[in-house]
Short mmCIF file of C-alpha atoms and ligand atoms in Angstrom, two decimals:
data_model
loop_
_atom_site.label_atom_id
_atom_site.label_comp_id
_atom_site.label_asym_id
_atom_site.label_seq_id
_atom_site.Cartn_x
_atom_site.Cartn_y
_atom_site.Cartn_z
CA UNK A 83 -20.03 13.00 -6.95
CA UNK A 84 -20.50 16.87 -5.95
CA UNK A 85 -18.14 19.14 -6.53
CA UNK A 86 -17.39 22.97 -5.80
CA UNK A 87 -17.31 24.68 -9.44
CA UNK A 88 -16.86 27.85 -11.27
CA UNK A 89 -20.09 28.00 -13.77
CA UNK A 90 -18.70 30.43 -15.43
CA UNK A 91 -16.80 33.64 -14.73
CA UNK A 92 -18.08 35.53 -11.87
CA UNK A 93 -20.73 32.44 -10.85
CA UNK A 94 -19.86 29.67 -8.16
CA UNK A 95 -21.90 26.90 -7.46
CA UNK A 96 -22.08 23.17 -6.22
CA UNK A 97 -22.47 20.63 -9.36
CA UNK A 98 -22.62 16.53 -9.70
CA UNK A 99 -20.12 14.76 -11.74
CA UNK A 100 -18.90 11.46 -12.78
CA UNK A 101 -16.55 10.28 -10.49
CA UNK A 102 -12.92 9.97 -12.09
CA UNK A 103 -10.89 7.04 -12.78
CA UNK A 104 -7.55 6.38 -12.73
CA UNK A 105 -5.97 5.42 -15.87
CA UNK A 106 -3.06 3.19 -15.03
CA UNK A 107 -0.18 5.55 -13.80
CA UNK A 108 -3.20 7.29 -11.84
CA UNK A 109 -4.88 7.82 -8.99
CA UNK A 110 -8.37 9.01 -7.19
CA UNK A 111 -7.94 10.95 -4.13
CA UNK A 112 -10.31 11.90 -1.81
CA UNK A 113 -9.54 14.72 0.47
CA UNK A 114 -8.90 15.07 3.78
CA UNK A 115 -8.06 19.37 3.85
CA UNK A 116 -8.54 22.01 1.03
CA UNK A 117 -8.16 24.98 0.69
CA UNK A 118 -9.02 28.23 -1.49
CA UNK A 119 -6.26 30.16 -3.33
CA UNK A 120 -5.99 33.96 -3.92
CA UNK A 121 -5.61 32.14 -7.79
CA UNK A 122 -8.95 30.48 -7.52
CA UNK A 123 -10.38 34.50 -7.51
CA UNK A 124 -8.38 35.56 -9.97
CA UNK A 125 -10.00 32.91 -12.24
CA UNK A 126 -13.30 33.17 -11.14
CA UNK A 127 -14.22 36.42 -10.24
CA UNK A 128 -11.32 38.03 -13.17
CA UNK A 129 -11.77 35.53 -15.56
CA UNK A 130 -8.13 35.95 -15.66
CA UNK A 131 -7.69 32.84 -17.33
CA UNK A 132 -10.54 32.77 -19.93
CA UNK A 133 -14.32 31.44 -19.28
CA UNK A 134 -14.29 28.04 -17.52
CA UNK A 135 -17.87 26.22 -17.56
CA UNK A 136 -19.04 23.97 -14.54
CA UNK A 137 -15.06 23.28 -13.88
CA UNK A 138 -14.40 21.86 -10.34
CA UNK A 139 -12.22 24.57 -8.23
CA UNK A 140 -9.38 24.38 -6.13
CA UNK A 141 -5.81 23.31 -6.40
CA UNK A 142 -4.61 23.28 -2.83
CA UNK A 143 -5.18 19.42 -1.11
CA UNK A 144 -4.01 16.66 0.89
CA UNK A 145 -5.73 13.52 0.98
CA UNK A 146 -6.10 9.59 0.94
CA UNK A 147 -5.85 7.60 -2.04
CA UNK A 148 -9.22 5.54 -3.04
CA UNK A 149 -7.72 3.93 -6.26
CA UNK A 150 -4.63 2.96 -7.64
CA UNK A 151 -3.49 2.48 -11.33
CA UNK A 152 -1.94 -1.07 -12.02
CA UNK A 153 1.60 0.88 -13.22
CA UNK A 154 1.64 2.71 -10.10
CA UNK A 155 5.08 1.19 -7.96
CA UNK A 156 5.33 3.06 -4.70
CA UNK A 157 1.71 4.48 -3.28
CA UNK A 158 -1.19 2.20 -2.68
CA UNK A 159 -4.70 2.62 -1.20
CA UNK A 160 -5.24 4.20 2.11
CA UNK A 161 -2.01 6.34 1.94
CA UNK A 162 -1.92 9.62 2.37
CA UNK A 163 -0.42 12.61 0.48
CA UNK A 164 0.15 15.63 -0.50
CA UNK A 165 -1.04 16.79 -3.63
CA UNK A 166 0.79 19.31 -5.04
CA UNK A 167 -0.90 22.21 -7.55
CA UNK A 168 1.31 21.70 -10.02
CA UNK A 169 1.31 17.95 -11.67
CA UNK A 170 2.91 17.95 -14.70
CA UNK A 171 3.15 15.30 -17.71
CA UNK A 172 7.08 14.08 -16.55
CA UNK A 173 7.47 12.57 -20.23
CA UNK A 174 7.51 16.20 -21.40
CA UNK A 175 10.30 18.25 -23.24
CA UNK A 176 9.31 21.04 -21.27
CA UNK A 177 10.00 18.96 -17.92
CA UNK A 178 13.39 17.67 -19.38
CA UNK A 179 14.43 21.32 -20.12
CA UNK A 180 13.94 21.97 -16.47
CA UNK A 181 10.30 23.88 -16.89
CA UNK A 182 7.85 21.09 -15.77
CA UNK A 183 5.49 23.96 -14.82
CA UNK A 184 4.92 24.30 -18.62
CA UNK A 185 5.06 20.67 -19.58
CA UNK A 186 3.30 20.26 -22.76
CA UNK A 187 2.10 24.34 -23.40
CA UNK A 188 2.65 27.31 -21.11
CA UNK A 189 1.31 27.04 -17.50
CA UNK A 190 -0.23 23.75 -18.58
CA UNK A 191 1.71 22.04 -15.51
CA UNK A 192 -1.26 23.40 -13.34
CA UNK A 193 -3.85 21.69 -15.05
CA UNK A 194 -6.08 21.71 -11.38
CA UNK A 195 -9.14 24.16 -11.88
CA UNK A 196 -6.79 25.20 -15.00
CA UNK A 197 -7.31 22.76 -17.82
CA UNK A 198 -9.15 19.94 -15.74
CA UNK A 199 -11.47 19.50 -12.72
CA UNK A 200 -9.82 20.64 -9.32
CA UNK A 201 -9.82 19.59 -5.87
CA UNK A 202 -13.09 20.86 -4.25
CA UNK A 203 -15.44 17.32 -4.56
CA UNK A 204 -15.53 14.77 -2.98
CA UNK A 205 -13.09 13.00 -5.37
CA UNK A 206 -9.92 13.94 -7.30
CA UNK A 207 -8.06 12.45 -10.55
CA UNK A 208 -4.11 13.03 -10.26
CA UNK A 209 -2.16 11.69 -13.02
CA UNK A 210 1.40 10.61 -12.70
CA UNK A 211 0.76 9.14 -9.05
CA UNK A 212 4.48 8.26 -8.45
CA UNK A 213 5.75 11.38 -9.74
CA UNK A 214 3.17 14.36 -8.38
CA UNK A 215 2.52 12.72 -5.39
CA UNK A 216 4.19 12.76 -1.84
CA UNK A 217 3.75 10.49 1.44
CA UNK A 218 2.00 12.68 4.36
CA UNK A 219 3.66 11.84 7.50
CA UNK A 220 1.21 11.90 10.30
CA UNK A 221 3.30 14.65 12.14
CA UNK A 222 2.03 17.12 10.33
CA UNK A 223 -1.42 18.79 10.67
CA UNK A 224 -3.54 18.67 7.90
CA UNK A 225 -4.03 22.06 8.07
CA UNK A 226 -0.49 22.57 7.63
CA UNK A 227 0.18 19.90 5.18
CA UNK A 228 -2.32 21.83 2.72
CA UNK A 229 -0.01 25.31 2.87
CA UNK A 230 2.85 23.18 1.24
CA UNK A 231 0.89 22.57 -1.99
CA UNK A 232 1.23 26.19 -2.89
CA UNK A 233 1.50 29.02 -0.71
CA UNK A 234 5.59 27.03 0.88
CA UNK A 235 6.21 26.07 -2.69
CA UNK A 236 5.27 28.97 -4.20
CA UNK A 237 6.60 31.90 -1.78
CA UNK A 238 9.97 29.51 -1.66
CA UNK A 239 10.23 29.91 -5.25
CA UNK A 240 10.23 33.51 -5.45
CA UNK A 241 13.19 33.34 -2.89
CA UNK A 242 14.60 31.17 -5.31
CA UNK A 243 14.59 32.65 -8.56
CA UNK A 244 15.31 36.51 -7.13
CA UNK A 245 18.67 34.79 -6.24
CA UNK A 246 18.74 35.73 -2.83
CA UNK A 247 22.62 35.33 -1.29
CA UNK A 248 23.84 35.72 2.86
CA UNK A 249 23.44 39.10 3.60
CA UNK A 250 21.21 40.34 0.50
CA UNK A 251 18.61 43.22 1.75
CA UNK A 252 15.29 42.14 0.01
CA UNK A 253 11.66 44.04 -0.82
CA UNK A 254 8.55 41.39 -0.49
CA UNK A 255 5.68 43.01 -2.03
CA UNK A 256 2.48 41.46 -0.53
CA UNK A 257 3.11 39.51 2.62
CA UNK A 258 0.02 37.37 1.71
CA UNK A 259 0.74 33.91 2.71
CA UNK A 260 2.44 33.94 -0.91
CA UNK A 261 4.23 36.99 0.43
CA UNK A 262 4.49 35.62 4.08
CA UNK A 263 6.49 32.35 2.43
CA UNK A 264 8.75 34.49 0.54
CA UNK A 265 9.90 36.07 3.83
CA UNK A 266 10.68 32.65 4.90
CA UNK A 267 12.51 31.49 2.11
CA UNK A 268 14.35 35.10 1.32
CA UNK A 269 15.21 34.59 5.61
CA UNK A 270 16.48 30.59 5.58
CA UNK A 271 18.57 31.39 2.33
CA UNK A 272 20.20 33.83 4.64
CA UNK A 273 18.74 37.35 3.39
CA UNK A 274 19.77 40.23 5.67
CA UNK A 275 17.28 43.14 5.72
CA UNK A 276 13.82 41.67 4.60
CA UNK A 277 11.49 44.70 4.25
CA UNK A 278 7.88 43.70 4.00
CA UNK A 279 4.84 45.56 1.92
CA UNK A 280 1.70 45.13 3.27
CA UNK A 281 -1.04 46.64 5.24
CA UNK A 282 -3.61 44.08 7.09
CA UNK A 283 -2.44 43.58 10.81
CA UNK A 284 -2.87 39.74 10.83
CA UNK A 285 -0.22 39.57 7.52
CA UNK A 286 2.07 42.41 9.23
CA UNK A 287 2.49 40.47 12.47
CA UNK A 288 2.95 37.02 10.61
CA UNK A 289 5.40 38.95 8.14
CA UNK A 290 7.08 39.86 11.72
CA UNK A 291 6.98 36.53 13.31
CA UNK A 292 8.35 35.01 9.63
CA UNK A 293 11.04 37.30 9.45
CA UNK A 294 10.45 40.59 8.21
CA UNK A 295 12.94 43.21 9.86
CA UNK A 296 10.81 46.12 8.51
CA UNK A 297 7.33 46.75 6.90
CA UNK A 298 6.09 49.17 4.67
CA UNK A 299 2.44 50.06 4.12
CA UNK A 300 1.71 50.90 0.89
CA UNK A 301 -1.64 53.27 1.67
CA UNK A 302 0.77 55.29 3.40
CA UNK A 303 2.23 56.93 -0.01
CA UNK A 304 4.90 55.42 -2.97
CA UNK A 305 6.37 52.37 -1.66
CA UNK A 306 9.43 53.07 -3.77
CA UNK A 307 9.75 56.71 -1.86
CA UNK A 308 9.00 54.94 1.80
CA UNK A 309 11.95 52.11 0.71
CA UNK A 310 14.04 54.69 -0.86
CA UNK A 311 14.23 56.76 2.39
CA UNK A 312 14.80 53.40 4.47
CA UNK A 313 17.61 52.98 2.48
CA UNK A 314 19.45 55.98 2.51
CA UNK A 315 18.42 56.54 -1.27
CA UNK A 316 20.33 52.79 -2.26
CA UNK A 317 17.14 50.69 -2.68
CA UNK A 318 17.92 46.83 -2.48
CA UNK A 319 19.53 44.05 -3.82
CA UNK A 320 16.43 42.02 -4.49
CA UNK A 321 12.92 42.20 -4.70
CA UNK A 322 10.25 39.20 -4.88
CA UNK A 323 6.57 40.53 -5.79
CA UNK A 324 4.04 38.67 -4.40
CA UNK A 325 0.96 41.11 -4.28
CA UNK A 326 0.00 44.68 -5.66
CA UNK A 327 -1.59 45.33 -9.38
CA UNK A 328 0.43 46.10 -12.56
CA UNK A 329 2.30 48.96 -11.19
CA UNK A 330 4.11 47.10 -8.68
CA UNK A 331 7.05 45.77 -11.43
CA UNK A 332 7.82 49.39 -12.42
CA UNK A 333 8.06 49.96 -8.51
CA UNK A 334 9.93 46.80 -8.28
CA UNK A 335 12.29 48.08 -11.16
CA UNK A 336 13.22 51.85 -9.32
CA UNK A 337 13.49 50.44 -5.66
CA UNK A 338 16.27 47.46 -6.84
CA UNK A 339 20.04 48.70 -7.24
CA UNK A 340 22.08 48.15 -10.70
CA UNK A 341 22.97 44.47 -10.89
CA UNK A 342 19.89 43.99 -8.43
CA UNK A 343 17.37 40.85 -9.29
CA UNK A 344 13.46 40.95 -9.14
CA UNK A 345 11.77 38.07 -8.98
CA UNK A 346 7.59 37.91 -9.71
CA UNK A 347 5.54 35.17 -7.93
CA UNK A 348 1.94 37.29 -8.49
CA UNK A 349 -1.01 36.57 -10.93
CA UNK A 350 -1.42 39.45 -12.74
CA UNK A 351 -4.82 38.96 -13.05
CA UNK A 352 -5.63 41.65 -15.02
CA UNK A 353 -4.56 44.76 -17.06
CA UNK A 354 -2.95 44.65 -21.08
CA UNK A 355 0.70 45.62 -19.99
CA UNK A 356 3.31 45.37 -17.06
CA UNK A 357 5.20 48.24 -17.63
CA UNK A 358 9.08 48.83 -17.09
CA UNK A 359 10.03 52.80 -16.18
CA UNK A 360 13.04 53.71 -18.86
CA UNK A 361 15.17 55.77 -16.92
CA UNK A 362 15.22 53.63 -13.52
CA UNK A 363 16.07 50.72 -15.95
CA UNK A 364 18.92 52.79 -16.82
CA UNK A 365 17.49 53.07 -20.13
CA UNK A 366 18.13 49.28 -20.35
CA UNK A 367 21.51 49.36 -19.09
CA UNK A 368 21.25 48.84 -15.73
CA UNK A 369 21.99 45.10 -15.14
CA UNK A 370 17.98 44.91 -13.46
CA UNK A 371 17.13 41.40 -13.65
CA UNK A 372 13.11 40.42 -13.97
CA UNK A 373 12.05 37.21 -13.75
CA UNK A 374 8.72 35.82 -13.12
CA UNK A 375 7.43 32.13 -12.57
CA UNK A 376 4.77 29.50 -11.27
CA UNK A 377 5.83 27.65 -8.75
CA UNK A 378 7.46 23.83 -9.14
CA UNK A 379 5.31 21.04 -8.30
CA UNK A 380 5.48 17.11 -8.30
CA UNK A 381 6.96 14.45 -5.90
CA UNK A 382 10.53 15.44 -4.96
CA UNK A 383 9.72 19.56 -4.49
CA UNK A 384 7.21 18.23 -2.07
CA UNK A 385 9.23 15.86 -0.62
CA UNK A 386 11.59 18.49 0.29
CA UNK A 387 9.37 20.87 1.61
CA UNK A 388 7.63 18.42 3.59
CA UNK A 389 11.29 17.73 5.44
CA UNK A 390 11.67 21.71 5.81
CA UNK A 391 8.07 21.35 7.90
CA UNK A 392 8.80 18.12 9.71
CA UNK A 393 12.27 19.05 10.57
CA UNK A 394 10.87 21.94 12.58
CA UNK A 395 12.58 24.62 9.95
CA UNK A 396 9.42 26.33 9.22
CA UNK A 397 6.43 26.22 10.77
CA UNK A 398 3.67 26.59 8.44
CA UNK A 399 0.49 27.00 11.21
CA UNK A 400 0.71 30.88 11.48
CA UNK A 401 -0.74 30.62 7.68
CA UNK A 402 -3.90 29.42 8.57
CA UNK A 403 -6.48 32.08 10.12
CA UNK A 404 -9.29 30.22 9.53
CA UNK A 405 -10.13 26.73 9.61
CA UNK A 406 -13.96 25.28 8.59
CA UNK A 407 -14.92 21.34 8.98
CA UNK A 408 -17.04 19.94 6.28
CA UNK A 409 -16.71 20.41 2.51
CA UNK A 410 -20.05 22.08 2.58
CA UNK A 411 -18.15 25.15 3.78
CA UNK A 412 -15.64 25.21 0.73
CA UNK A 413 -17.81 28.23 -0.49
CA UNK A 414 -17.46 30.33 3.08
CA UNK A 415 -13.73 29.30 2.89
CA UNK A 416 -13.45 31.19 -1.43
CA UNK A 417 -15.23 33.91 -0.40
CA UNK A 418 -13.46 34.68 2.21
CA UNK A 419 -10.03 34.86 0.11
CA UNK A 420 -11.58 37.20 -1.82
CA UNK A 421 -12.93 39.53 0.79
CA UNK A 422 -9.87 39.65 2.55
CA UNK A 423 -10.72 40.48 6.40
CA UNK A 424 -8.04 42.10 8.19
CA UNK A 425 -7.78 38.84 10.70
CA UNK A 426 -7.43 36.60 7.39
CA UNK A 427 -4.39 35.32 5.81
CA UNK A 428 -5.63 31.97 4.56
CA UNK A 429 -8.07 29.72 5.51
CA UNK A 430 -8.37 25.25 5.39
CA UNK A 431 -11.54 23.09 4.66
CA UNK A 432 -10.98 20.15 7.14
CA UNK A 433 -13.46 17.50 4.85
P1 NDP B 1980 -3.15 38.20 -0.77
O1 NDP B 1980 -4.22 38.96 -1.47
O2 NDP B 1980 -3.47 37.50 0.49
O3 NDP B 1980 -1.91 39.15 -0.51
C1 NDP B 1980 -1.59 40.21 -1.35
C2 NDP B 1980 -0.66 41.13 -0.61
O4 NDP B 1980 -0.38 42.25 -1.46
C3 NDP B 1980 -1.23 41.69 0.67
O5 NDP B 1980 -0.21 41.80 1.60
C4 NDP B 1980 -1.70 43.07 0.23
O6 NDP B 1980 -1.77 44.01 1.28
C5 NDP B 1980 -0.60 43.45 -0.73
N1 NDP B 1980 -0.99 44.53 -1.65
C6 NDP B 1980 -2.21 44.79 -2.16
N2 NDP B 1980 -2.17 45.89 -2.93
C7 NDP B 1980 -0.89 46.34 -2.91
C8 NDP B 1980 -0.23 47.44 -3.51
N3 NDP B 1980 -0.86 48.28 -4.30
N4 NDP B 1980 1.08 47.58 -3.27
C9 NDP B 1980 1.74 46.72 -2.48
N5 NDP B 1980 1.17 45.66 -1.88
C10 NDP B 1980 -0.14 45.47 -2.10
O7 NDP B 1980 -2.62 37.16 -1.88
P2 NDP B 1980 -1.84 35.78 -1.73
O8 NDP B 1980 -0.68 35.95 -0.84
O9 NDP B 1980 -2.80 34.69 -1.44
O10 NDP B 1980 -1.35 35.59 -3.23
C11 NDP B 1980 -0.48 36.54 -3.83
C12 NDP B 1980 -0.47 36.36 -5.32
O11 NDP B 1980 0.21 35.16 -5.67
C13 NDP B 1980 -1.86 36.25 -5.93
O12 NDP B 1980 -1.90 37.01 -7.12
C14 NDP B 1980 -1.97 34.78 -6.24
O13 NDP B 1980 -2.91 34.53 -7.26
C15 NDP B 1980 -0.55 34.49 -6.66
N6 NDP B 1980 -0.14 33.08 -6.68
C16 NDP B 1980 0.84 32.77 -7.58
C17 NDP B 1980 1.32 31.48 -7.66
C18 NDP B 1980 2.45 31.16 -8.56
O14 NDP B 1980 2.73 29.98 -8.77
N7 NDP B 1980 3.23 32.10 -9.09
C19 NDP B 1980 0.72 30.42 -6.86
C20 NDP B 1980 -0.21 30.88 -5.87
C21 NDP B 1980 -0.64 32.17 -5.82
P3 NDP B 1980 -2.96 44.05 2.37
O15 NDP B 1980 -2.28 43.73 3.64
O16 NDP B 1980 -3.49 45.44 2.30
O17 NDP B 1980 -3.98 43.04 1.96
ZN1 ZN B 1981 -2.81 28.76 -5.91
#
């Protein structure tokens, strides 16, 4: 089969591989949309993760199944799903501590275009069928469908673990379609003032239409000055960072007030240190929370979000900017993710 590869770092190409097989709790996909993450650059063009050699890209699919495992209970050939980024290995530790994302090693719950072959070819190996993956109901656009595998699951989480309450005023930094998602989750968990950091009109008006109540452009000076001054000099209760380079959690750190959580959903692709400002931690006494995390995969987080999109709660077509048919254009579709247009937020490979 062909598949869309990194060669090595900085070097894409199109390759032939054995087709996978499903080992018995398995199965083969073959998909139906893909689409390129701002990770997939990272990796490639960063090396962020380490050389990879003539490894399959992408992590963001849905598709129809083209083999079964014999152990596998509740999906069977010609269904479709959604495949989420993260699969983990469910008979983990790691997954019964509540950290499936690092099942078996850390970040090793993304093993797509991570530790194994990803979803650009023709065909795809997901292990764990009945756990990682979830029924596609025909309601939902492909297109759409595809923006649940990360960008919904992973934007959601950063509204998640920065805590967000009714009425909490929150700082997005990057309203990426990561970004964009966090303004939905921060808004249906009931945020009040969502201020959004960006500067690329197509992201600004979707950060609008999502839920932002204010945005911030960070050429236009210190983002923690510009949010400062918005704020009468309080700063916020919470901010999820989504975009920006290393500086952007020491900005995070002086814009959030005492008791305040921040919340980091980015790939910090690269750069040795993240550094935390002393005095605006209150020299470590300020009750500043920082967390940081990949976002939740398998069966039931899909399941969920899924019912979020098909229960008209979010609507997950203002994502896509740009939409190609035919895998051929899988490379078009990268490169644009890492040029970044000002009309882009993300664009889908309808195979
Ligand atoms: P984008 O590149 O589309 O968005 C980045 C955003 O950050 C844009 O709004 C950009 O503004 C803004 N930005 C850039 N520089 C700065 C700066 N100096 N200060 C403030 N804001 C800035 O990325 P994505 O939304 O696709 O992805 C965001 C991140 O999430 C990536 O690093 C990606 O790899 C990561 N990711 C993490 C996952 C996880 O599980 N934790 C999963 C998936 C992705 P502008 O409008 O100018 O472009
Ligand atoms: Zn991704």
């Amino acid at each position: 089969m062909k598949g869309f590869a990194m060669l090595s770092i900085n070097n894409v190409g199109w390759i032939e591989k054995e087709s996978p097989v499903a080992g018995p709790y398995d199965a083969i996909v073959r998909p139906l949309a893909i689409s390129p993450c701002t990770s997939d650059i990272h990796t490639v063009f960063e090396g962020a993760i380490g050389d990879r050699h003539d490894m399959i890209l992408g992590h963001e699919a849905v598709g129809e199944i083209v083999e079964i495992g014999s152990e596998v209970k509740d999906f069977k050939v010609g269904d479709r799903v959604i495949v989420p980024a993260i699969t983990p290995d469910w008979r983990s530790l790691e997954a019964q501590a509540g950290f499936h994302q690092h099942s078996n090693g850390m970040l090793a719950g993304w093993k797509f275009s991570n530790f194994k072959d990803g979803v650009f070819a023709e065909y795809f190996h997901v292990n764990d069928a009945d756990m990682n993956l979830a029924f596609l109901p025909k309601e939902i656009s492909l297109s759409s469908a595809v923006m649940i595998t990360d960008m919904m699951t992973t934007g959601f989480h950063g509204a998640e673990l920065a805590e967000i309450q009714m009425g909490s005023s929150v700082v997005v930094i990057g309203i990426g379609p990561v970004g964009l998602m966090a303004v939905t989750g921060a808004k249906l968990r009931g945020a009040g003032r969502i201020i959004g950091v960006g500067s690329r009109t197509a992201c600004v008006e979707a950060a609008k239409f999502y839920g932002a109540t204010d945005i911030v452009n960070y050429k236009d000076g210190d983002i923690v000055k510009q949010i400062m001054a918005l704020t009468n000099g309080h700063g916020v209760d919470r901010v999820i960072m989504a975009g920006g380079g290393t500086e952007t959690l020491g900005q995070a750190v002086a814009m959030v007030r005492p008791g305040g959580v921040i919340a980091n959903i980015n790939y910090h692709g690269s750069g040795e240190y993240l550094q935390i400002p002393r005095v605006e931690w209150g020299c470590g006494m300020a009750h500043k929370t920082i967390k940081g995390g990949l976002c939740p995969g398998g069966r039931l987080r899909m399941e969920m979000l899924r019912d979020l999109v098909l229960y008209n709660r979010v609507d997950l077509s203002r994502l896509v900017t740009h939409e190609f048919k035919g895998i051929e254009n899988v490379e078009k579709a990268l490169l644009l993710m890492k040029d970044k247009p000002k009309d882009l937020i993300k664009a889908v490979v309808i195979v």
